[in-house]
CSV table of C-alpha atoms in Angstrom, one decimal:
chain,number,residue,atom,x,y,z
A,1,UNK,CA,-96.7,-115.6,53.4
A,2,UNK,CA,-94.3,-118.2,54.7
A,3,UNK,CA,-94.3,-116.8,58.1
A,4,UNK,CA,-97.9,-117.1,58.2
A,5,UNK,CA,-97.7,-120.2,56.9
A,6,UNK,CA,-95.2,-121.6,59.6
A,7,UNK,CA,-97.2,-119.8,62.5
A,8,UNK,CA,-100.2,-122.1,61.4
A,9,UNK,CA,-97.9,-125.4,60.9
A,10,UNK,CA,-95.9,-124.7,64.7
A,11,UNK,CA,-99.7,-123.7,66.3
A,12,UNK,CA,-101.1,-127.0,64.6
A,13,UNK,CA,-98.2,-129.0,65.8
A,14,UNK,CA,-98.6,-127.1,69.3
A,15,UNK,CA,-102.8,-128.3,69.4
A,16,UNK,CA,-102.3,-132.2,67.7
A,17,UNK,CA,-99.4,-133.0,71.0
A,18,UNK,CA,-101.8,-130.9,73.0
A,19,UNK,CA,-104.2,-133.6,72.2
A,20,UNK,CA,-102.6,-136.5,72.2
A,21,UNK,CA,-100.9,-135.1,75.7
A,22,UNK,CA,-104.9,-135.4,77.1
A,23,UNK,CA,-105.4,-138.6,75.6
A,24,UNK,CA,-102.4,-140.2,77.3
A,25,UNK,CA,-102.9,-138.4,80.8
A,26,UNK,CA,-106.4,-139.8,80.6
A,27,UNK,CA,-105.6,-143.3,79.6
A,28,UNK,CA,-102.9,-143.4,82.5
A,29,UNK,CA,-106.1,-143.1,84.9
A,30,UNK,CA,-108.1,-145.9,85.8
A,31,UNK,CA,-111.1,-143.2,87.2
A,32,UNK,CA,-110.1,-140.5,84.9
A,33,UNK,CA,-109.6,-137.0,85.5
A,34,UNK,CA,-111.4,-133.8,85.2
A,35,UNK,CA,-110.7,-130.9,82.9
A,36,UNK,CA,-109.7,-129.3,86.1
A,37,UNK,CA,-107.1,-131.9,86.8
A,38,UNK,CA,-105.7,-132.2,82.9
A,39,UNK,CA,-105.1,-128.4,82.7
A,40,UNK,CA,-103.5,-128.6,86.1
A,41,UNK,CA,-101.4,-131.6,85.2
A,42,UNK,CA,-100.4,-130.6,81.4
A,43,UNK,CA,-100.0,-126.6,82.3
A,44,UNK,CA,-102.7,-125.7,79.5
A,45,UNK,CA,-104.9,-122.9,80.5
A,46,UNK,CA,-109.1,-124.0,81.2
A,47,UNK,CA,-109.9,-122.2,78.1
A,48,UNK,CA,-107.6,-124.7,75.5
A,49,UNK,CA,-108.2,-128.1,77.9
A,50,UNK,CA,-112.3,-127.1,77.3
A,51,UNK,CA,-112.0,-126.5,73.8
A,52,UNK,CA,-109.8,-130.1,73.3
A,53,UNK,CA,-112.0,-132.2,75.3
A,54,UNK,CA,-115.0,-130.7,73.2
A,55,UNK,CA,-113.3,-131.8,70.4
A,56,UNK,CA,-112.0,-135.0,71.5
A,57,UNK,CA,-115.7,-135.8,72.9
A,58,UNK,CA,-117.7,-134.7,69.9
A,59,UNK,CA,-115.4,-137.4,67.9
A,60,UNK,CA,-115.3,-140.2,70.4
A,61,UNK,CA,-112.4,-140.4,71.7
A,62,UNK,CA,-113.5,-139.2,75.7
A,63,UNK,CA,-116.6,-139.7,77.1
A,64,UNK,CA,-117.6,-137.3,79.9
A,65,UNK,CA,-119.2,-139.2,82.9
A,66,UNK,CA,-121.7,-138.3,85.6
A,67,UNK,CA,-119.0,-137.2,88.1
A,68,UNK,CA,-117.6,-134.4,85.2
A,69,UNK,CA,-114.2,-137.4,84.8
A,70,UNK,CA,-113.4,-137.6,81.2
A,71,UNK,CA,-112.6,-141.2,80.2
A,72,UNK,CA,-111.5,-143.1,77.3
A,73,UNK,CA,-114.4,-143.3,74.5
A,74,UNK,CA,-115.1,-145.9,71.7
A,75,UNK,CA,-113.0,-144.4,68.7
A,76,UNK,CA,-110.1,-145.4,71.2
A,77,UNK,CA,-111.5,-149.0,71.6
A,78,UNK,CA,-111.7,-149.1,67.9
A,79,UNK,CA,-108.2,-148.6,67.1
A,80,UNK,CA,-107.2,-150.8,69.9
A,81,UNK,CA,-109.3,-153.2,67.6
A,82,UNK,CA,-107.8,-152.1,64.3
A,83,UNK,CA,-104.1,-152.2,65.4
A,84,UNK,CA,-104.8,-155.7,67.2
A,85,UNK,CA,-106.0,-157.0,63.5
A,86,UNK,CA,-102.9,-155.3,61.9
A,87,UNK,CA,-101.1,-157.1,64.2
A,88,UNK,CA,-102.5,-160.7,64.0
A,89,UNK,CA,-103.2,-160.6,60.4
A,90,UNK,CA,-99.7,-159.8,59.2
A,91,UNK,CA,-98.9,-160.6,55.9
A,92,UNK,CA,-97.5,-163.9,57.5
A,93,UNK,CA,-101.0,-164.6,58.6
A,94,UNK,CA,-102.9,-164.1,55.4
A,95,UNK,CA,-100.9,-166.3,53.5
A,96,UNK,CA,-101.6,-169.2,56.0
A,97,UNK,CA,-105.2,-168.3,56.0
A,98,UNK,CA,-104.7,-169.0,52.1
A,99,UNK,CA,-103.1,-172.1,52.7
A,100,UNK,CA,-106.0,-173.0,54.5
A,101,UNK,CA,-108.9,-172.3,52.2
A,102,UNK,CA,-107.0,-174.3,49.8
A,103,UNK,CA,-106.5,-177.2,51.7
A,104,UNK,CA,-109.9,-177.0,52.9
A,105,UNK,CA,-111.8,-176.0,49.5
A,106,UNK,CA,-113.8,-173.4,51.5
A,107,UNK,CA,-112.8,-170.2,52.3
A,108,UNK,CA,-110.9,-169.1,55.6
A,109,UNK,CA,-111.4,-166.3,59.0
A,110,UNK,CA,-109.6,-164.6,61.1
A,111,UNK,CA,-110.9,-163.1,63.8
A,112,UNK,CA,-110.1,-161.4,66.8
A,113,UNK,CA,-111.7,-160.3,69.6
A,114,UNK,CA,-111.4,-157.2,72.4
A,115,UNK,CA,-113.8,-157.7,75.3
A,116,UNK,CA,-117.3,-158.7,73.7
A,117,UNK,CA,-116.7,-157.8,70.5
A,118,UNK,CA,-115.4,-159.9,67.5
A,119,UNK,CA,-114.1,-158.7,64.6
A,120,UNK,CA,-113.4,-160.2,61.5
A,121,UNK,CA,-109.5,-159.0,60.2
A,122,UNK,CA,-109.0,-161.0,57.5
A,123,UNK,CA,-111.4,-163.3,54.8
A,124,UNK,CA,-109.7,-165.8,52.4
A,125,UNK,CA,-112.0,-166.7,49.8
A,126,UNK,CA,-112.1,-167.4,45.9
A,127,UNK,CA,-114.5,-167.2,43.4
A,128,UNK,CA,-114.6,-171.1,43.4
A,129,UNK,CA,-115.0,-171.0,47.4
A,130,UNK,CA,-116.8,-167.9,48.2
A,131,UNK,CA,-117.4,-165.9,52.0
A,132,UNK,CA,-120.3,-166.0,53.9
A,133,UNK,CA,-122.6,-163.5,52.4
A,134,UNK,CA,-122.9,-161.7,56.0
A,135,UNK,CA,-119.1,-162.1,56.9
A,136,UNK,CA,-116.8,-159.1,56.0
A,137,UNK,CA,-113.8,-157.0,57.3
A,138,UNK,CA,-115.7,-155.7,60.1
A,139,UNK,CA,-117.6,-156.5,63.3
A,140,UNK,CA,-119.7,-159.7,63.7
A,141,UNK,CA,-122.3,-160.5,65.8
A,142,UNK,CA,-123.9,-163.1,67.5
A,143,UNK,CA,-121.4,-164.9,69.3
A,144,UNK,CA,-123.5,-168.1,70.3
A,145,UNK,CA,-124.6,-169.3,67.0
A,146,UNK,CA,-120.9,-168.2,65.5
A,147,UNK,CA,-118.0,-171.0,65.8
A,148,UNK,CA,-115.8,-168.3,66.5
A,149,UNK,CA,-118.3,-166.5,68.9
A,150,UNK,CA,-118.3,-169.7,70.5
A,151,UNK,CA,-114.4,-169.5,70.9
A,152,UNK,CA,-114.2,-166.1,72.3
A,153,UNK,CA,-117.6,-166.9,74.8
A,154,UNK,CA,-115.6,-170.3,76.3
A,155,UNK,CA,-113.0,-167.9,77.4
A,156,UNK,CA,-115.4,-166.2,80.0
A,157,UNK,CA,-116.1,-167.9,83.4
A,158,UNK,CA,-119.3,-167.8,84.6
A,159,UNK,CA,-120.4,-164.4,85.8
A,160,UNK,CA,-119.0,-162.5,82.5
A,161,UNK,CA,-120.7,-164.6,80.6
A,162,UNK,CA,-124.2,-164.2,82.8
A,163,UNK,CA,-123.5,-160.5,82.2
A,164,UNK,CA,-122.6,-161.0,78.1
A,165,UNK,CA,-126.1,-162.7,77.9
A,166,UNK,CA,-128.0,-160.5,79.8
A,167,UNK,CA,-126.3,-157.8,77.8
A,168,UNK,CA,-126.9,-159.2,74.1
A,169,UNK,CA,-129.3,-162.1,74.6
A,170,UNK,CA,-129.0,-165.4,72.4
A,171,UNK,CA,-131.8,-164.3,69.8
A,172,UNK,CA,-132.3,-167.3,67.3
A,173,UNK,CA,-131.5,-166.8,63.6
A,174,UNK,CA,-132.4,-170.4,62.6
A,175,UNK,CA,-134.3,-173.3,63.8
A,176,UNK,CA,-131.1,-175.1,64.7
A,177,UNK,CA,-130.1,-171.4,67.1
A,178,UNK,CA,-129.0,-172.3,70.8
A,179,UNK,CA,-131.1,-170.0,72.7
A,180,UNK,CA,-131.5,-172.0,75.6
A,181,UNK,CA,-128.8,-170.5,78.4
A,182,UNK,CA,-128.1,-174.1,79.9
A,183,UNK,CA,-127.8,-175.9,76.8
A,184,UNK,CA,-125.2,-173.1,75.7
A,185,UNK,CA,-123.4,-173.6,78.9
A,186,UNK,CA,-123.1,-176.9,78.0
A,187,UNK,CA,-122.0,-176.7,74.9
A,188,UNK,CA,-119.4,-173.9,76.1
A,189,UNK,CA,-118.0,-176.3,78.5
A,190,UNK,CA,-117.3,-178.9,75.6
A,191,UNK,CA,-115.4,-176.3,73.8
A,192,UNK,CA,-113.2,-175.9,76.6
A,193,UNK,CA,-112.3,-179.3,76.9
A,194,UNK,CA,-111.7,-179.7,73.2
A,195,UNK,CA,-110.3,-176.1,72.4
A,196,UNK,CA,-112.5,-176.9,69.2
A,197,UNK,CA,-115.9,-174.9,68.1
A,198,UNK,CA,-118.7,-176.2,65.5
A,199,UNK,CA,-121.6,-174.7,64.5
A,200,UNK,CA,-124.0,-176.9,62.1
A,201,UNK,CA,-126.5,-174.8,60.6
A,202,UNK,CA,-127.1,-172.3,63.7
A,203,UNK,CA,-126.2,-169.1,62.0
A,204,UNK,CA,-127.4,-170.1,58.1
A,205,UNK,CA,-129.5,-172.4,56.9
A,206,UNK,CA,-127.5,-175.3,55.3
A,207,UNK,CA,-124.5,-173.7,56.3
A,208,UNK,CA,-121.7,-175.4,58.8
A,209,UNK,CA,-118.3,-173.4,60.7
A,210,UNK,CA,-115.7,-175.0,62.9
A,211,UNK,CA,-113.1,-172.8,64.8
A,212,UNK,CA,-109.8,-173.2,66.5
A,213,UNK,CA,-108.4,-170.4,69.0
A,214,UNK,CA,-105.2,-168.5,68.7
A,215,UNK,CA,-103.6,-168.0,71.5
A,216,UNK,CA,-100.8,-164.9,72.4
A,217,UNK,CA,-97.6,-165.5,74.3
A,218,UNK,CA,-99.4,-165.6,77.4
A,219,UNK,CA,-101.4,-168.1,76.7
A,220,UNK,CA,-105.1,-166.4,76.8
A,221,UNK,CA,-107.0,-166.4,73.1
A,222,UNK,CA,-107.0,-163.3,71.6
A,223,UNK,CA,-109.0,-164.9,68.3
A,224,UNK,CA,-109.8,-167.6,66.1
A,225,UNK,CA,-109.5,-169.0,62.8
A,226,UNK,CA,-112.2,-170.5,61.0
A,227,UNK,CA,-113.7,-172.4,57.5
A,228,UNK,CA,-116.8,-172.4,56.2
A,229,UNK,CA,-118.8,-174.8,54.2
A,230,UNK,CA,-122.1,-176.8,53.6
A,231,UNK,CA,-123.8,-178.8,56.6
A,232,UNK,CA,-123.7,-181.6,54.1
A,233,UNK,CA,-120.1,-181.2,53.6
A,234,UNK,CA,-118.9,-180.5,56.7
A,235,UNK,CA,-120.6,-184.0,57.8
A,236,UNK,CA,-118.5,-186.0,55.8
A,237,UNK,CA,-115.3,-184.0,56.3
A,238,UNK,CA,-115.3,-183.0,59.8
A,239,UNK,CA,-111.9,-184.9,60.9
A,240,UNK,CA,-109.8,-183.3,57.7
A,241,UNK,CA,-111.4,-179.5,58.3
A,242,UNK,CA,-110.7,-179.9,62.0
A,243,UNK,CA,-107.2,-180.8,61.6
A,244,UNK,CA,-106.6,-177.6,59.2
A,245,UNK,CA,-108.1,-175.2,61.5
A,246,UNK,CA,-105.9,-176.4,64.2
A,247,UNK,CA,-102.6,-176.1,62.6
A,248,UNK,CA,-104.1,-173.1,60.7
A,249,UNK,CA,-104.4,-171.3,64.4
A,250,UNK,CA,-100.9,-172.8,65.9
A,251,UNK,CA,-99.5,-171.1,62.9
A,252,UNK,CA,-101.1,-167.8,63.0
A,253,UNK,CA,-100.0,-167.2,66.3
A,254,UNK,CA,-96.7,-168.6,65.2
A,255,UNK,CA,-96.7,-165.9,62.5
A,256,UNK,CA,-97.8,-163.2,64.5
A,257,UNK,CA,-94.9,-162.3,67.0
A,258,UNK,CA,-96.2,-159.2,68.5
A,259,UNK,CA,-99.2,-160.7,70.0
């Protein structure tokens, strides 16, 4: 019974570095490589590479293209995204994003992004200043309504951001929705400048964001922090919830040393 048992553990062992063997060969290559190539370079025989790339394909992790190259899939991209939120919303992180729902009576994001997707790693909120109904640990969408989304689409230059819209479109959730390309542009541009992002009503009715980057050692953003609030509220307290997102970001990044 043990033998048996130990011949299973040392042939699972054998298959899970098998695995992981294919998934770093193929990350190391910008084109990707065949299953001719992998079995070649990792001395498996065509049989076991096969029946690992089925399995690595059926869950995500490789996508097979046109030319028969296996390359990276989206379960990979998702725990790129999962170990960059780990990473930025350390326990460190959380605490100022606490600090900041308190100073700002409203409740506090983090997000980070990864190419054109955002995704929100960490919510402080209370019962006396709840989330966003649609905001939770997750994915969000629509980036040029969002005062976040807004943060992460000022980072693009021109083409990748022609290519984002013709991609997602700018569909309007509100009457108060930029839709309009050049007025977003615009508006894009002014975030830039002021490394600042509002939105008033453009994602929720009666509803109001403002967003400051956070910015890794070299300088590029790699997310934002954000508060909430009433369009009403935000009117009269624009100056005070500015300032808090702004240190609230320069300390995030400060508390965050592996980004």
């Amino acid at each position: 019974m043990s033998t048996t048992k130990s011949s299973r553990d040392s042939a699972g062992i054998r298959s899970a570095d098998r695995t992981l063997a294919i998934l770093d060969a193929v990350g190391s290559a910008p084109d990707g490589l065949t299953a001719a190539e992998l079995s070649h370079a990792l001395a498996l025989s065509p049989a076991t590479t096969y029946r690992l790339l089925a399995t690595l394909q059926e869950h995500d992790y490789l996508v097979r293209s046109r030319e028969s190259r296996y390359i990276l899939g989206r379960a990979v991209d998702e725990l790129g995204r999962a170990v960059r939120a780990q990473i930025l919303a350390t326990p460190d992180a959380r605490r100022v994003l606490s600090g900041m729902r308190d100073a700002a009576r409203a409740p506090a994001y983090l997000t980070v992004f990864r190419g054109d997707d955002i995704a929100v790693a960490h919510v402080a909120d209370s019962a006396q200043h709840p989330r966003i109904g649609q905001l939770h640990v997750g994915f969000a969408e629509s980036a040029h309504i969002t005062a976040f989304g807004k943060i992460m689409l000022a980072e693009k230059d021109a083409a990748s951001l022609t290519r984002y819209l013709d991609r997602h479109g700018a569909r309007a959730l509100t009457a108060h929705s930029i839709t309009n390309e050049a007025a977003l542009r615009e508006q894009l541009d002014e975030v830039r400048a002021l490394q600042i992002a509002t939105e008033v009503e453009e994602y929720m009715p009666k509803l109001a964001c403002i967003a400051a980057p956070v910015r890794g050692r070299s300088g590029r953003t790699i997310g934002a922090v954000s508060v909430s609030t009433t369009a009403e509220d935000f009117a009269s307290r624009a100056h005070d919830l500015e300032r808090i997102v702004r240190r609230g970001a320069w300390h995030v990044a400060s508390a965050s040393p592996g980004v």
